[in-house]
mmCIF file of the C-alpha atoms, coordinates in Angstrom:
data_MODEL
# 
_entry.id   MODEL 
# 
loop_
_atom_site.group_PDB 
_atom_site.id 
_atom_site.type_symbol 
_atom_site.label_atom_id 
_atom_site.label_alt_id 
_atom_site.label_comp_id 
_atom_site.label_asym_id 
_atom_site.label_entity_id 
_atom_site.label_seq_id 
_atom_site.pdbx_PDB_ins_code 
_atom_site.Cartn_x 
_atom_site.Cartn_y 
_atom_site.Cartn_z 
_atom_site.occupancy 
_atom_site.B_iso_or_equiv 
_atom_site.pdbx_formal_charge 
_atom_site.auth_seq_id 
_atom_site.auth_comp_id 
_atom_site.auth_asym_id 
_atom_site.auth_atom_id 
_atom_site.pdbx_PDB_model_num 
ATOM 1   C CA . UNK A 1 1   ? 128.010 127.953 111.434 1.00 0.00 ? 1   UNK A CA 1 
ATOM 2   C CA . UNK A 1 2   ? 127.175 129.493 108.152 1.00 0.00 ? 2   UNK A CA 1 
ATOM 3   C CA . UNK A 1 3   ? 126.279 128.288 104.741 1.00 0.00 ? 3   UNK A CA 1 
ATOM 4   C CA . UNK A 1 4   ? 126.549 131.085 102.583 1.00 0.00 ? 4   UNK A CA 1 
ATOM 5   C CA . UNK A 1 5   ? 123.191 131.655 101.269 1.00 0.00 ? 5   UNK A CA 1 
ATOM 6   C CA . UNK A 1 6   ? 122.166 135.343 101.561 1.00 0.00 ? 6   UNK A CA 1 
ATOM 7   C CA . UNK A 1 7   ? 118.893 135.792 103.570 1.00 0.00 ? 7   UNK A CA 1 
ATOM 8   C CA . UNK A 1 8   ? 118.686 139.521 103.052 1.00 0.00 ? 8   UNK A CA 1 
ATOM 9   C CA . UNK A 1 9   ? 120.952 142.293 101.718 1.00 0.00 ? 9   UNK A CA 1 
ATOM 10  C CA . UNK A 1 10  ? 121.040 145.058 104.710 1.00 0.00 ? 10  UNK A CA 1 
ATOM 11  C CA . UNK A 1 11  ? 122.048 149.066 105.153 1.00 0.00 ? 11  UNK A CA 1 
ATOM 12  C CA . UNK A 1 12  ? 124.418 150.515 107.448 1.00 0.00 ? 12  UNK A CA 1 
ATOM 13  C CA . UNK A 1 13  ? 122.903 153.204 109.501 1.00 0.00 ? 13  UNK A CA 1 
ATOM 14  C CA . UNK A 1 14  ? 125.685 154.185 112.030 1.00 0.00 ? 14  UNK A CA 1 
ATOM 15  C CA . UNK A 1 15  ? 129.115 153.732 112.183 1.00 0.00 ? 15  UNK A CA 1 
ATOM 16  C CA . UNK A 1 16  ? 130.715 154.831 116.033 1.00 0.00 ? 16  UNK A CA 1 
ATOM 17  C CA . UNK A 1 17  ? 133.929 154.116 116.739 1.00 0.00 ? 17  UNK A CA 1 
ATOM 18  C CA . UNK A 1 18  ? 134.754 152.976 120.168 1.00 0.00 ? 18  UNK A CA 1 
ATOM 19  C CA . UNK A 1 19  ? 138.200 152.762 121.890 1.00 0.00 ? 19  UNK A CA 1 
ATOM 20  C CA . UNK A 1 20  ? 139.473 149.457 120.239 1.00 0.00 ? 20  UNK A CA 1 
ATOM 21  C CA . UNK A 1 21  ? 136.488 148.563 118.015 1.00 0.00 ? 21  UNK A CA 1 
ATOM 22  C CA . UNK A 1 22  ? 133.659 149.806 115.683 1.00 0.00 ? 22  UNK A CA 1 
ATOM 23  C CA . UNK A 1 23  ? 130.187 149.724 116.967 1.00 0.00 ? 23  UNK A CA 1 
ATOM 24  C CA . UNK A 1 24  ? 127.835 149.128 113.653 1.00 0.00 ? 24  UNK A CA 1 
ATOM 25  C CA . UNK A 1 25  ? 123.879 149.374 113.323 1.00 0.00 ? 25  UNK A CA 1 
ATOM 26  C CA . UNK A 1 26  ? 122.700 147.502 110.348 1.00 0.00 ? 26  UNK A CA 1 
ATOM 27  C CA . UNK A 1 27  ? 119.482 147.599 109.254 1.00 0.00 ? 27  UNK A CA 1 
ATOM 28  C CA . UNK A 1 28  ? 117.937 144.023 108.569 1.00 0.00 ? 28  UNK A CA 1 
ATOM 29  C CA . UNK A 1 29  ? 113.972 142.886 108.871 1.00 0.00 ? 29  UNK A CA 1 
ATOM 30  C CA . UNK A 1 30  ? 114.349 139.607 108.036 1.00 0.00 ? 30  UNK A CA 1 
ATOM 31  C CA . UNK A 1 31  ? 117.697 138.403 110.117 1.00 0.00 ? 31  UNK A CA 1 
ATOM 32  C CA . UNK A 1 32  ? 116.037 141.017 113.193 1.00 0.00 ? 32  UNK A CA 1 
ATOM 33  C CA . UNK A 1 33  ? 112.368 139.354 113.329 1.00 0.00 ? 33  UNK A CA 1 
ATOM 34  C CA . UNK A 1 34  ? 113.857 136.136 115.912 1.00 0.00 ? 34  UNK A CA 1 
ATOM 35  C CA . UNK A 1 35  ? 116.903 137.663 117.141 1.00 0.00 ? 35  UNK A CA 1 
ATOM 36  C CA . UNK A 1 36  ? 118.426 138.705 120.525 1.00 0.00 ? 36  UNK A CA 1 
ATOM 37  C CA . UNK A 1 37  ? 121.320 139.320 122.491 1.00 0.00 ? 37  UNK A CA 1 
ATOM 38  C CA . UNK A 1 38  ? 124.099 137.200 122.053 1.00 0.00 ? 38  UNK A CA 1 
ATOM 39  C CA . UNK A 1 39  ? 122.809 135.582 118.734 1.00 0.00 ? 39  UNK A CA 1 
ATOM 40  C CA . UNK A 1 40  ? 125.188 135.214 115.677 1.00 0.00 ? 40  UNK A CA 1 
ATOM 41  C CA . UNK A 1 41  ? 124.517 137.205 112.240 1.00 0.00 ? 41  UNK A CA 1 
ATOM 42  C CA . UNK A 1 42  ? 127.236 137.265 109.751 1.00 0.00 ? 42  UNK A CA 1 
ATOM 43  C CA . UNK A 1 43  ? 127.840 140.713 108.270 1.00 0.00 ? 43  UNK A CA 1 
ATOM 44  C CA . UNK A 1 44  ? 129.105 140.444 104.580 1.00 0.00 ? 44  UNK A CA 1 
ATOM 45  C CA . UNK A 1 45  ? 130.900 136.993 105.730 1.00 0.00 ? 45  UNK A CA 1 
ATOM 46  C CA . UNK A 1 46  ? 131.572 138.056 108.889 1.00 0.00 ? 46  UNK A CA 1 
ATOM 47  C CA . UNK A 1 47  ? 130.451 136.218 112.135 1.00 0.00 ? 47  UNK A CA 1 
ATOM 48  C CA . UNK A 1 48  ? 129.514 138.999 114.292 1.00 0.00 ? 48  UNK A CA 1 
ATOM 49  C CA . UNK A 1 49  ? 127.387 138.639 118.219 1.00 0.00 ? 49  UNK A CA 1 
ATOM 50  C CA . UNK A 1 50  ? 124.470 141.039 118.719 1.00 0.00 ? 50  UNK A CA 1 
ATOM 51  C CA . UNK A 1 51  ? 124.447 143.640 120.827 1.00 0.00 ? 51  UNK A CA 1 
ATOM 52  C CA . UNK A 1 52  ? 121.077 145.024 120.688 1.00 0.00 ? 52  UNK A CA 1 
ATOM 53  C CA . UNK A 1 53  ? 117.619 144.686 118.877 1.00 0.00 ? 53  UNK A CA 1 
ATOM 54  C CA . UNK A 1 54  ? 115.371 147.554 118.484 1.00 0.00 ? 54  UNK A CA 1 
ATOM 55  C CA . UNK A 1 55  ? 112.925 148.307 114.978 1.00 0.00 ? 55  UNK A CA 1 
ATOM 56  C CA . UNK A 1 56  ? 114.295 145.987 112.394 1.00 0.00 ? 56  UNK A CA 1 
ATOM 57  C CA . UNK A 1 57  ? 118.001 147.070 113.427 1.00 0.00 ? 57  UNK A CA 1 
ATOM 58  C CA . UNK A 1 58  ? 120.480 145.479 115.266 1.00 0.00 ? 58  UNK A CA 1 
ATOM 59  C CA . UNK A 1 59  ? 124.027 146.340 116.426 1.00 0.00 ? 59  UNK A CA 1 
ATOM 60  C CA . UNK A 1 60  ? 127.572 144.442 116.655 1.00 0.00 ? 60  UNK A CA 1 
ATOM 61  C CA . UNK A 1 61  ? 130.987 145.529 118.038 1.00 0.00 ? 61  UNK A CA 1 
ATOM 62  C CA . UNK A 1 62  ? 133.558 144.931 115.491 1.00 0.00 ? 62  UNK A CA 1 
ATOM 63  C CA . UNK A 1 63  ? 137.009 144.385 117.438 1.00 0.00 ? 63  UNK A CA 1 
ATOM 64  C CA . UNK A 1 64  ? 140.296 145.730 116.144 1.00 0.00 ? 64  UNK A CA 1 
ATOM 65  C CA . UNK A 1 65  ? 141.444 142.213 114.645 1.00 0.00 ? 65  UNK A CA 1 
ATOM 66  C CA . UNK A 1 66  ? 137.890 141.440 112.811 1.00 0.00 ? 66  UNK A CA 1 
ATOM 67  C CA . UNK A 1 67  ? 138.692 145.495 111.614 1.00 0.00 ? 67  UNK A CA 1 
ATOM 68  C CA . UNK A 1 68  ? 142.141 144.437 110.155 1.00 0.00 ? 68  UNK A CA 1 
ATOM 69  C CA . UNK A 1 69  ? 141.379 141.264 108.628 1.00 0.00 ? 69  UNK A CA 1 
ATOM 70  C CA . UNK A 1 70  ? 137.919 142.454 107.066 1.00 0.00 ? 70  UNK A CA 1 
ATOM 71  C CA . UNK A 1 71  ? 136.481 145.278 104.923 1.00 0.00 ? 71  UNK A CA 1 
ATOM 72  C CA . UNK A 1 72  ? 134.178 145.679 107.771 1.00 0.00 ? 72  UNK A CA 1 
ATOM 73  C CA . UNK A 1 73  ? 137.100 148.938 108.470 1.00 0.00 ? 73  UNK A CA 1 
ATOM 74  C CA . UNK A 1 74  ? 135.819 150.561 105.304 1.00 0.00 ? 74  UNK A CA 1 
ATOM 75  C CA . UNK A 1 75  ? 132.068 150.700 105.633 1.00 0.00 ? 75  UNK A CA 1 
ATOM 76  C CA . UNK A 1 76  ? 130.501 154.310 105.827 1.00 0.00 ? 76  UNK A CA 1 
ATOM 77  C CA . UNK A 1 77  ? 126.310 154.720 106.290 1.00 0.00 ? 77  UNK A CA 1 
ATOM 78  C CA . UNK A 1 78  ? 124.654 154.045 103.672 1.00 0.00 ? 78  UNK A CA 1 
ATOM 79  C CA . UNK A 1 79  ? 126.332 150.944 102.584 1.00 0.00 ? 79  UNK A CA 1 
ATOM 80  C CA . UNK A 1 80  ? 125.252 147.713 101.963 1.00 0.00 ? 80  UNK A CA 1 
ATOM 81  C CA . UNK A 1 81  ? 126.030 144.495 103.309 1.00 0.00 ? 81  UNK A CA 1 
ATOM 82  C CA . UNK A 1 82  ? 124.918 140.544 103.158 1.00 0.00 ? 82  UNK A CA 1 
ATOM 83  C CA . UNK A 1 83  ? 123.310 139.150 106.400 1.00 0.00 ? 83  UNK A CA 1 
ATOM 84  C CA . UNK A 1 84  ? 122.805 135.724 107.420 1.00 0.00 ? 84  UNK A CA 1 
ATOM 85  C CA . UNK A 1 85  ? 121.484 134.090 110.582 1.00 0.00 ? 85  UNK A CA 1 
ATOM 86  C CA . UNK A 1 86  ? 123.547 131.476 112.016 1.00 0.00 ? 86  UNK A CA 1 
ATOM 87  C CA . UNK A 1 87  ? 122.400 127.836 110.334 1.00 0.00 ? 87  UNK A CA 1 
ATOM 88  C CA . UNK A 1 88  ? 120.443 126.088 112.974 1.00 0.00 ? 88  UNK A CA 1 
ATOM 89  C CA . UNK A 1 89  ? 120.901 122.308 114.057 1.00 0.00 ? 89  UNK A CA 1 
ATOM 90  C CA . UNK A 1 90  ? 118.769 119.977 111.524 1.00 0.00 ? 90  UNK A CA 1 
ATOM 91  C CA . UNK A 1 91  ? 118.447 123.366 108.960 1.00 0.00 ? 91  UNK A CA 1 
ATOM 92  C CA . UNK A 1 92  ? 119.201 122.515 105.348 1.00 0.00 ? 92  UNK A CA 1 
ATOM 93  C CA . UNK A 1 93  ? 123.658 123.130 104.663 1.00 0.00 ? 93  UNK A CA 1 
ATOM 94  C CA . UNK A 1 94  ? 122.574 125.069 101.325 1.00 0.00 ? 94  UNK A CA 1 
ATOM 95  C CA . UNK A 1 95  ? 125.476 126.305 100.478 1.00 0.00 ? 95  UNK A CA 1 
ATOM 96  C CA . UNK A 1 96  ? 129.538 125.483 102.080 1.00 0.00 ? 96  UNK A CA 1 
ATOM 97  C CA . UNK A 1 97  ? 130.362 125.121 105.780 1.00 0.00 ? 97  UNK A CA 1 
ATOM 98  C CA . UNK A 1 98  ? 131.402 128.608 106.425 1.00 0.00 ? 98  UNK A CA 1 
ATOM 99  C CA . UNK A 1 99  ? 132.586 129.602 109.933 1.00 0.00 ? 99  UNK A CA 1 
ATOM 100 C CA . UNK A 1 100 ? 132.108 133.293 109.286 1.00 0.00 ? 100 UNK A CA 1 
ATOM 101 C CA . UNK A 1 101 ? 136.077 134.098 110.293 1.00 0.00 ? 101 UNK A CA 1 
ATOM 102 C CA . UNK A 1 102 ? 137.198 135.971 107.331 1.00 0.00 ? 102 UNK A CA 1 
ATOM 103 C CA . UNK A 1 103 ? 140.851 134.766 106.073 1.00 0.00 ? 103 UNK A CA 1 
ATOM 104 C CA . UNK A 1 104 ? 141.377 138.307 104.009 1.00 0.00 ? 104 UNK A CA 1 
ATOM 105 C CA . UNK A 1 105 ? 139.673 140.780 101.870 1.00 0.00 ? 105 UNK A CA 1 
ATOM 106 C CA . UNK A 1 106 ? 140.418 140.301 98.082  1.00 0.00 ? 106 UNK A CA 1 
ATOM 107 C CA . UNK A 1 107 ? 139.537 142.876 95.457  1.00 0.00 ? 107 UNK A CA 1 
ATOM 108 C CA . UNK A 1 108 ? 136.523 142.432 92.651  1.00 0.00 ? 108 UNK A CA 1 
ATOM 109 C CA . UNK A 1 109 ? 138.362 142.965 89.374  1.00 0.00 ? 109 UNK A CA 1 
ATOM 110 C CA . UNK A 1 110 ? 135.374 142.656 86.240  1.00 0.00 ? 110 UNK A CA 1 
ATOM 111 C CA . UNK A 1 111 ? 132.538 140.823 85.277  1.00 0.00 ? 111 UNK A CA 1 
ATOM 112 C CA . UNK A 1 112 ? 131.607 140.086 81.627  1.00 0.00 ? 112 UNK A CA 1 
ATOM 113 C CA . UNK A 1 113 ? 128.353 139.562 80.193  1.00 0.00 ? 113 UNK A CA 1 
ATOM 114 C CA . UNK A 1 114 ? 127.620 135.950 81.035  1.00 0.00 ? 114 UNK A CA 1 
ATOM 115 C CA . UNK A 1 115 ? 128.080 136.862 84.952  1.00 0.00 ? 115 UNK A CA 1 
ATOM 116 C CA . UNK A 1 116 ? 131.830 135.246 85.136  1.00 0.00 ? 116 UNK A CA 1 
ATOM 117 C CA . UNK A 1 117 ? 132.966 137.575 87.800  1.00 0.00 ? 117 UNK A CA 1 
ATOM 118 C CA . UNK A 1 118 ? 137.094 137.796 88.619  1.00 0.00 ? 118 UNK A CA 1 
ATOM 119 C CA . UNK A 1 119 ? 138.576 138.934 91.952  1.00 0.00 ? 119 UNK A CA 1 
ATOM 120 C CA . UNK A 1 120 ? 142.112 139.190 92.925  1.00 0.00 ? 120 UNK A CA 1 
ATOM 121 C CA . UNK A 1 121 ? 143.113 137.127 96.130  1.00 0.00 ? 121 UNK A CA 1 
ATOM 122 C CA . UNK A 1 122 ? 146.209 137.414 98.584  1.00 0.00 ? 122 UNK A CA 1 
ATOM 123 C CA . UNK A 1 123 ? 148.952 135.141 97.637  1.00 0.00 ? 123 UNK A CA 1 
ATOM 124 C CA . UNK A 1 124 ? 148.840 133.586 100.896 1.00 0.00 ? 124 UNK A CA 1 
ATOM 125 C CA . UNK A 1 125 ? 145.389 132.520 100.118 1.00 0.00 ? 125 UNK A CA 1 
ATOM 126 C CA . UNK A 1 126 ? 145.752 131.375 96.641  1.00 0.00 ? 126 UNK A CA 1 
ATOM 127 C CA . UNK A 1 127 ? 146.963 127.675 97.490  1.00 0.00 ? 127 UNK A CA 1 
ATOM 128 C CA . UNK A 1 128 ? 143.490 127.000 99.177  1.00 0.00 ? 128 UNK A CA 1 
ATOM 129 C CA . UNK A 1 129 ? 141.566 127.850 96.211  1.00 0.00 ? 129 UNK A CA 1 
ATOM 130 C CA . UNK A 1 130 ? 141.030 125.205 93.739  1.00 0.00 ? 130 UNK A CA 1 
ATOM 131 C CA . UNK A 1 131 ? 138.720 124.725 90.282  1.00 0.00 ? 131 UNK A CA 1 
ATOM 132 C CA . UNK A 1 132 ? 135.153 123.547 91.602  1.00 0.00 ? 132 UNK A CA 1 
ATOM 133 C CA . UNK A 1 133 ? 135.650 124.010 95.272  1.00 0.00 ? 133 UNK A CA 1 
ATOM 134 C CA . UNK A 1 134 ? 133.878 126.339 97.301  1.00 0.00 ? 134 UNK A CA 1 
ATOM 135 C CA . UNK A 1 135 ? 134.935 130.265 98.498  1.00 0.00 ? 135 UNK A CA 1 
ATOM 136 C CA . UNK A 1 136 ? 133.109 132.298 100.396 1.00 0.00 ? 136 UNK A CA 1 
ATOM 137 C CA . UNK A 1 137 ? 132.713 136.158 98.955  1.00 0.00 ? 137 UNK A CA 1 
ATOM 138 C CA . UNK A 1 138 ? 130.842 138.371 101.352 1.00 0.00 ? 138 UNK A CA 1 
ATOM 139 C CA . UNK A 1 139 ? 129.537 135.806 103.015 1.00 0.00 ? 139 UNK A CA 1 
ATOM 140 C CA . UNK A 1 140 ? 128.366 134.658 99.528  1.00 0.00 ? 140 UNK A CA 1 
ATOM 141 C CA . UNK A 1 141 ? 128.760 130.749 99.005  1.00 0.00 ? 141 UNK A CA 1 
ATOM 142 C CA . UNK A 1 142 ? 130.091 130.568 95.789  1.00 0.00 ? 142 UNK A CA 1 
ATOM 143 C CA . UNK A 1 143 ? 131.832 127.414 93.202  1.00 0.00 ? 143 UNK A CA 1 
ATOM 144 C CA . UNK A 1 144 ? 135.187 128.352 91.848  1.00 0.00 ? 144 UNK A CA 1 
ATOM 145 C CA . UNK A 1 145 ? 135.238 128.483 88.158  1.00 0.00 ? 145 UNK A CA 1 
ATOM 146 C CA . UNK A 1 146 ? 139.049 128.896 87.343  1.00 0.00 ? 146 UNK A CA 1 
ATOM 147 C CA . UNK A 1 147 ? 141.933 129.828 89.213  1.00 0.00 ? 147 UNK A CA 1 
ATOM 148 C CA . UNK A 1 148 ? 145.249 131.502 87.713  1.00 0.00 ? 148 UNK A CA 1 
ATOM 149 C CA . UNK A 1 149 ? 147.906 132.521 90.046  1.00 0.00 ? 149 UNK A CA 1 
ATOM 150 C CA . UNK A 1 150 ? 146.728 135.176 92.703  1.00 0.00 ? 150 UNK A CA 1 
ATOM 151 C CA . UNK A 1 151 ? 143.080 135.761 90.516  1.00 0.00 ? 151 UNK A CA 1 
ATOM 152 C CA . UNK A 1 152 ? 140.076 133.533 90.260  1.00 0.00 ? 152 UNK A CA 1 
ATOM 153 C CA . UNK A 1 153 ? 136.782 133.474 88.802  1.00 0.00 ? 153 UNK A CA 1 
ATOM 154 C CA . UNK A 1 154 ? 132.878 132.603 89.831  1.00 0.00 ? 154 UNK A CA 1 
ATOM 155 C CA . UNK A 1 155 ? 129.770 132.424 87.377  1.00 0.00 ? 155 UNK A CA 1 
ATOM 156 C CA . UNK A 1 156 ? 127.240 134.297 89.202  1.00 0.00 ? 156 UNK A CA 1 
ATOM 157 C CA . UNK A 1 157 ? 123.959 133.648 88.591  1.00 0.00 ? 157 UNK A CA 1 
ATOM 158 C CA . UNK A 1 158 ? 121.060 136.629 88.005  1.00 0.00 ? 158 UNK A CA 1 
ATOM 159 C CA . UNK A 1 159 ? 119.421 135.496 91.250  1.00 0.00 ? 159 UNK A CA 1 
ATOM 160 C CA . UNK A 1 160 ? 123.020 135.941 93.544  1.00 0.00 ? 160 UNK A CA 1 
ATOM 161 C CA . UNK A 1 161 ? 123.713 139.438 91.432  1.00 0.00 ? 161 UNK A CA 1 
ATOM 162 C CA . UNK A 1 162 ? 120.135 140.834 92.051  1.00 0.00 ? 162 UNK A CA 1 
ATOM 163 C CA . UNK A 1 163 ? 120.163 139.374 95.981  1.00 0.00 ? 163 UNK A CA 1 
ATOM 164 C CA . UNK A 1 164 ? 123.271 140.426 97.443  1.00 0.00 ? 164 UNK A CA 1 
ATOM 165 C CA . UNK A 1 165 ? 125.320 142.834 97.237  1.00 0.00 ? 165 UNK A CA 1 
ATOM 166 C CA . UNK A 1 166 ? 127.963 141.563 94.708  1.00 0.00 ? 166 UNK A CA 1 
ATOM 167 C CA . UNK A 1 167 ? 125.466 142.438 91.799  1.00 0.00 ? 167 UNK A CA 1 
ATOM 168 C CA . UNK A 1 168 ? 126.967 146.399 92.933  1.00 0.00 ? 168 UNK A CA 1 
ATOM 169 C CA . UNK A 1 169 ? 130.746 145.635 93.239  1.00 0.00 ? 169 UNK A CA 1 
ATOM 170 C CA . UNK A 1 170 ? 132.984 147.684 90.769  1.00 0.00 ? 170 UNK A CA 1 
ATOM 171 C CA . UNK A 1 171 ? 136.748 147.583 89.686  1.00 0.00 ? 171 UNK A CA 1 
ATOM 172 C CA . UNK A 1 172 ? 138.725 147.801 92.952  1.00 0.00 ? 172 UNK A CA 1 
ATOM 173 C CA . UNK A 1 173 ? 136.260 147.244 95.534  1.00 0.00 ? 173 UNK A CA 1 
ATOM 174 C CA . UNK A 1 174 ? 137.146 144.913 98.473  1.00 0.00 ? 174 UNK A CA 1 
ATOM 175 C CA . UNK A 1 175 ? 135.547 142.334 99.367  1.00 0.00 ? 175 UNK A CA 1 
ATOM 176 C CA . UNK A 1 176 ? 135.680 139.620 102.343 1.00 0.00 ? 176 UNK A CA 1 
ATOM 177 C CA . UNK A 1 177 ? 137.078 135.691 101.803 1.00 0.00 ? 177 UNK A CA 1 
ATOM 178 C CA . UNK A 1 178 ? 136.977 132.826 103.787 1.00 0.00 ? 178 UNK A CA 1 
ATOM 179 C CA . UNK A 1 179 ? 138.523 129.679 102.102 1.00 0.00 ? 179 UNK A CA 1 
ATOM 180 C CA . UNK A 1 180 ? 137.703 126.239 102.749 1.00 0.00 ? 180 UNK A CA 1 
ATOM 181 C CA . UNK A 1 181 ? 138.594 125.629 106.164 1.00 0.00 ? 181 UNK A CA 1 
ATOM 182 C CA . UNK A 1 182 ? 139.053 121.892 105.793 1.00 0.00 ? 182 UNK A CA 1 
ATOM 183 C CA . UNK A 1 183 ? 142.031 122.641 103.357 1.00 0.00 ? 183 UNK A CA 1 
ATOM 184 C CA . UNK A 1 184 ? 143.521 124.575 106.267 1.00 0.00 ? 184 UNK A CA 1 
ATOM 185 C CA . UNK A 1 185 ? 143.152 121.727 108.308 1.00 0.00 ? 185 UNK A CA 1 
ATOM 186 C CA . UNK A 1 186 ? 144.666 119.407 105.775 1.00 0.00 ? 186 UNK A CA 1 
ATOM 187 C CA . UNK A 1 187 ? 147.595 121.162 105.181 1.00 0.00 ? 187 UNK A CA 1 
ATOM 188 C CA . UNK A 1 188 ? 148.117 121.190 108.863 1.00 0.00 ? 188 UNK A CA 1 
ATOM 189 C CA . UNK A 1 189 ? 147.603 117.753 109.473 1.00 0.00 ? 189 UNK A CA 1 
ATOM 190 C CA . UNK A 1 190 ? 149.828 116.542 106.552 1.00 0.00 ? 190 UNK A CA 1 
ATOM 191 C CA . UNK A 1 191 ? 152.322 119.164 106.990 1.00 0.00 ? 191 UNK A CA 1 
ATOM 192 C CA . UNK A 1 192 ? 154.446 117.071 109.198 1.00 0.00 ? 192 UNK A CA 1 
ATOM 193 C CA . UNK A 1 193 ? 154.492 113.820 107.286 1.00 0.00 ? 193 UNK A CA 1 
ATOM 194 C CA . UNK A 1 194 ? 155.212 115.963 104.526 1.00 0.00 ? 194 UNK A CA 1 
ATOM 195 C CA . UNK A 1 195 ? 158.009 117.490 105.917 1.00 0.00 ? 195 UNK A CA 1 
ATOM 196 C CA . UNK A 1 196 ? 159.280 113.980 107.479 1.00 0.00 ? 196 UNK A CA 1 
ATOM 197 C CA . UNK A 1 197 ? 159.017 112.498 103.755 1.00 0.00 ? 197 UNK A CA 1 
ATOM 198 C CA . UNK A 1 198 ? 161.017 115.128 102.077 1.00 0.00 ? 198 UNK A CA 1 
ATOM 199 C CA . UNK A 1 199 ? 163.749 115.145 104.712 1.00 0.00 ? 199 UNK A CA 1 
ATOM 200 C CA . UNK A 1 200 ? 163.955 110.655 104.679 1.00 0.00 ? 200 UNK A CA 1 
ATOM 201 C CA . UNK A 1 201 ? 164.080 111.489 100.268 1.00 0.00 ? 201 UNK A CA 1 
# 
């Protein structure tokens, strides 16, 4: 588990692709110092395992389904990207429960002077986002400001635009959601006894 809050922003340094995934090596000091095999960073949102650990780097194996769903696909060397250690049992829930399983990539539209920053979202996504509920951007835990049809907006704070990496996004750049998963699991869960009520009507 996940809670959105940024521990370090940190640079791609290789990119290989393998036979049905993408092997990245990110460079991170902070989220390397207590990690090994098998531990859980999440990679601009994105719950990724370890591979190896060797000089402030580590590297993950991005399979082809993280590839399509994320803009993990895109990244080049040189980029950057938000890291954060899995949360640990009794550790402070700073931000949202995020699982780190992306639900799409959106697309960073403007920001205006007062940090109120607008992205465009897939419709399939838009019904999960609501006016003060949470969204996760790059693994960034964020409040939502307004929502209008397939766009909505955050107020980013100085301290979120100078520590990750969404202080460097520009017009058209894609970026990595994960909605609120215990609206997916409402709408599941009601879905039937919605569907029963509608037909008895």
């Amino acid at each position: 588990m996940f809670t959105g809050i940024v521990e370090e922003v940190g640079e791609v340094t290789a990119v290989e692709q393998l036979t049905d995934a993408a092997r990245l090596t990110v460079r991170g000091p902070l989220v390397t110092s207590d990690a090994a095999h098998g531990d859980s960073i999440a990679v601009s949102g994105v719950c990724l395992t370890v591979v190896t650990v060797s000089g402030g780097e580590f590297t993950v194996d991005v399979v082809n389904e993280t590839l399509q769903r994320s803009s993990l696909s895109k990244v080049t060397v040189g980029d950057t990207v938000n890291l954060e250690r899995a949360t640990p049992a009794g550790g402070r829930l700073g931000g949202h429960i995020m699982q780190g399983h992306v639900d799409g990539t959106g697309v960073f539209l403007s920001r205006d002077e007062h940090g109120v920053t607008t992205f465009a979202l897939p419709a399939a996504l838009s019904r999960y986002v609501v006016e003060k509920g949470s969204i996760a951007v790059d693994g960034v835990s964020l409040t939502v400001a307004s929502v209008s049809g397939d766009r909505f907006s955050v107020a980013l704070i100085p301290t979120t635009l100078e520590a990750t990496t969404l202080g460097r996004r520009e017009d058209g750049d894609p970026v990595n959601l994960e909605v609120d998963v215990v609206a997916k699991y409402v709408e599941k869960l009601t879905a039937p006894h919605v569907a029963a009520s509608a037909h008895n009507v």
